Amino acid sequence: MLSRLQELRKEEETLLRVKAALHDQLTRLKVEELALQSMIRSREENVTVSSSATLGQMDNEAAINQTELHLSLQDDEEEEEEEEEEESDS
């Protein structure tokens, strides 16, 4: 009976060590999971920022092109007015 009790105690100690080791491993895995999630979020944010910057750049280019077109039209109108004035002066 005594040897059986000693055997059970040794088994209990072994099981407690295994439990502690599994708990440590689970904690490490949770930390690694959080780190990976953080990396994924960071990459997603970088992609979003990059996409926004690209869209912003495209909007800026469109605005510049529109301004250039507007200025070009104004120049054409001014030239026509000058030509009309010259014709009326003649």
mmCIF file of C-alpha atoms in Angstrom:
data_model
loop_
_atom_site.group_PDB
_atom_site.id
_atom_site.type_symbol
_atom_site.label_atom_id
_atom_site.label_comp_id
_atom_site.label_asym_id
_atom_site.label_seq_id
_atom_site.Cartn_x
_atom_site.Cartn_y
_atom_site.Cartn_z
ATOM 1 C CA MET A 1 0.000 0.000 0.000
ATOM 2 C CA LEU A 2 2.833 2.388 0.906
ATOM 3 C CA SER A 3 4.657 1.817 -2.364
ATOM 4 C CA ARG A 4 1.422 2.442 -4.292
ATOM 5 C CA LEU A 5 0.979 5.730 -2.434
ATOM 6 C CA GLN A 6 4.565 6.749 -3.254
ATOM 7 C CA GLU A 7 3.985 5.809 -6.874
ATOM 8 C CA LEU A 8 0.862 7.985 -7.013
ATOM 9 C CA ARG A 9 2.746 10.934 -5.475
ATOM 10 C CA LYS A 10 5.509 10.636 -8.066
ATOM 11 C CA GLU A 11 2.880 10.473 -10.793
ATOM 12 C CA GLU A 12 1.178 13.543 -9.340
ATOM 13 C CA GLU A 13 4.483 15.460 -9.329
ATOM 14 C CA THR A 14 5.121 14.442 -12.925
ATOM 15 C CA LEU A 15 1.644 15.545 -13.944
ATOM 16 C CA LEU A 16 2.067 18.897 -12.150
ATOM 17 C CA ARG A 17 5.361 19.478 -14.018
ATOM 18 C CA VAL A 18 3.673 18.605 -17.323
ATOM 19 C CA LYS A 19 0.802 20.954 -16.446
ATOM 20 C CA ALA A 20 3.255 23.801 -15.682
ATOM 21 C CA ALA A 21 5.173 23.161 -18.918
ATOM 22 C CA LEU A 22 1.933 23.171 -20.956
ATOM 23 C CA HIS A 23 0.814 26.363 -19.243
ATOM 24 C CA ASP A 24 4.149 28.030 -20.103
ATOM 25 C CA GLN A 25 3.872 26.862 -23.703
ATOM 26 C CA LEU A 26 0.293 28.170 -23.928
ATOM 27 C CA THR A 27 1.424 31.545 -22.589
ATOM 28 C CA ARG A 28 4.235 31.727 -25.162
ATOM 29 C CA LEU A 29 1.804 30.838 -27.955
ATOM 30 C CA LYS A 30 -0.628 33.548 -26.840
ATOM 31 C CA VAL A 31 2.172 36.128 -26.845
ATOM 32 C CA GLU A 32 3.260 34.992 -30.308
ATOM 33 C CA GLU A 33 -0.343 35.188 -31.547
ATOM 34 C CA LEU A 34 -0.667 38.756 -30.264
ATOM 35 C CA ALA A 35 2.605 39.720 -31.938
ATOM 36 C CA LEU A 36 1.441 38.236 -35.260
ATOM 37 C CA GLN A 37 -1.923 39.997 -35.014
ATOM 38 C CA SER A 38 -0.112 43.255 -34.364
ATOM 39 C CA MET A 39 2.112 42.721 -37.408
ATOM 40 C CA ILE A 40 -0.935 41.956 -39.573
ATOM 41 C CA ARG A 41 -2.750 45.087 -38.355
ATOM 42 C CA SER A 42 0.353 47.157 -38.995
ATOM 43 C CA ARG A 43 0.665 45.856 -42.560
ATOM 44 C CA GLU A 44 -3.049 46.447 -43.178
ATOM 45 C CA GLU A 45 -2.696 50.012 -41.909
ATOM 46 C CA ASN A 46 0.341 50.546 -44.153
ATOM 47 C CA VAL A 47 -1.612 49.267 -47.154
ATOM 48 C CA THR A 48 -4.534 51.539 -46.249
ATOM 49 C CA VAL A 49 -2.269 54.550 -45.807
ATOM 50 C CA SER A 50 -0.485 53.722 -49.056
ATOM 51 C CA SER A 51 -3.803 53.375 -50.892
ATOM 52 C CA SER A 52 -5.033 56.641 -49.417
ATOM 53 C CA ALA A 53 -1.831 58.374 -50.437
ATOM 54 C CA THR A 54 -2.157 56.987 -53.952
ATOM 55 C CA LEU A 55 -5.768 58.124 -54.162
ATOM 56 C CA GLY A 56 -4.789 61.511 -52.741
ATOM 57 C CA GLN A 57 -2.018 61.776 -55.313
ATOM 58 C CA MET A 58 -4.462 60.856 -58.077
ATOM 59 C CA ASP A 59 -6.902 63.480 -56.775
ATOM 60 C CA ASN A 60 -4.103 66.049 -56.726
ATOM 61 C CA GLU A 61 -3.100 65.158 -60.272
ATOM 62 C CA ALA A 62 -6.718 65.448 -61.404
ATOM 63 C CA ALA A 63 -6.994 68.841 -59.713
ATOM 64 C CA ILE A 64 -3.754 69.992 -61.342
ATOM 65 C CA ASN A 65 -4.928 68.791 -64.741
ATOM 66 C CA GLN A 66 -8.269 70.523 -64.244
ATOM 67 C CA THR A 67 -6.508 73.754 -63.243
ATOM 68 C CA GLU A 68 -4.219 73.526 -66.258
ATOM 69 C CA LEU A 69 -7.232 72.996 -68.508
ATOM 70 C CA HIS A 70 -9.027 75.944 -66.934
ATOM 71 C CA LEU A 71 -5.981 78.193 -67.363
ATOM 72 C CA SER A 72 -5.566 77.019 -70.928
ATOM 73 C CA LEU A 73 -9.193 77.902 -71.674
ATOM 74 C CA GLN A 74 -8.724 81.314 -70.062
ATOM 75 C CA ASP A 75 -5.657 81.936 -72.237
ATOM 76 C CA ASP A 76 -7.635 80.972 -75.335
ATOM 77 C CA GLU A 77 -10.480 83.325 -74.369
ATOM 78 C CA GLU A 78 -8.056 86.188 -73.722
ATOM 79 C CA GLU A 79 -6.418 85.638 -77.104
ATOM 80 C CA GLU A 80 -9.823 85.678 -78.801
ATOM 81 C CA GLU A 81 -10.742 88.911 -77.006
ATOM 82 C CA GLU A 82 -7.454 90.494 -78.078
ATOM 83 C CA GLU A 83 -8.035 89.418 -81.655
ATOM 84 C CA GLU A 84 -11.558 90.841 -81.554
ATOM 85 C CA GLU A 85 -10.241 94.128 -80.140
ATOM 86 C CA GLU A 86 -7.596 94.293 -82.870
ATOM 87 C CA GLU A 87 -10.217 93.628 -85.528
ATOM 88 C CA SER A 88 -12.537 96.250 -84.129
ATOM 89 C CA ASP A 89 -9.658 98.745 -83.960
ATOM 90 C CA SER A 90 -8.871 98.170 -87.635
#
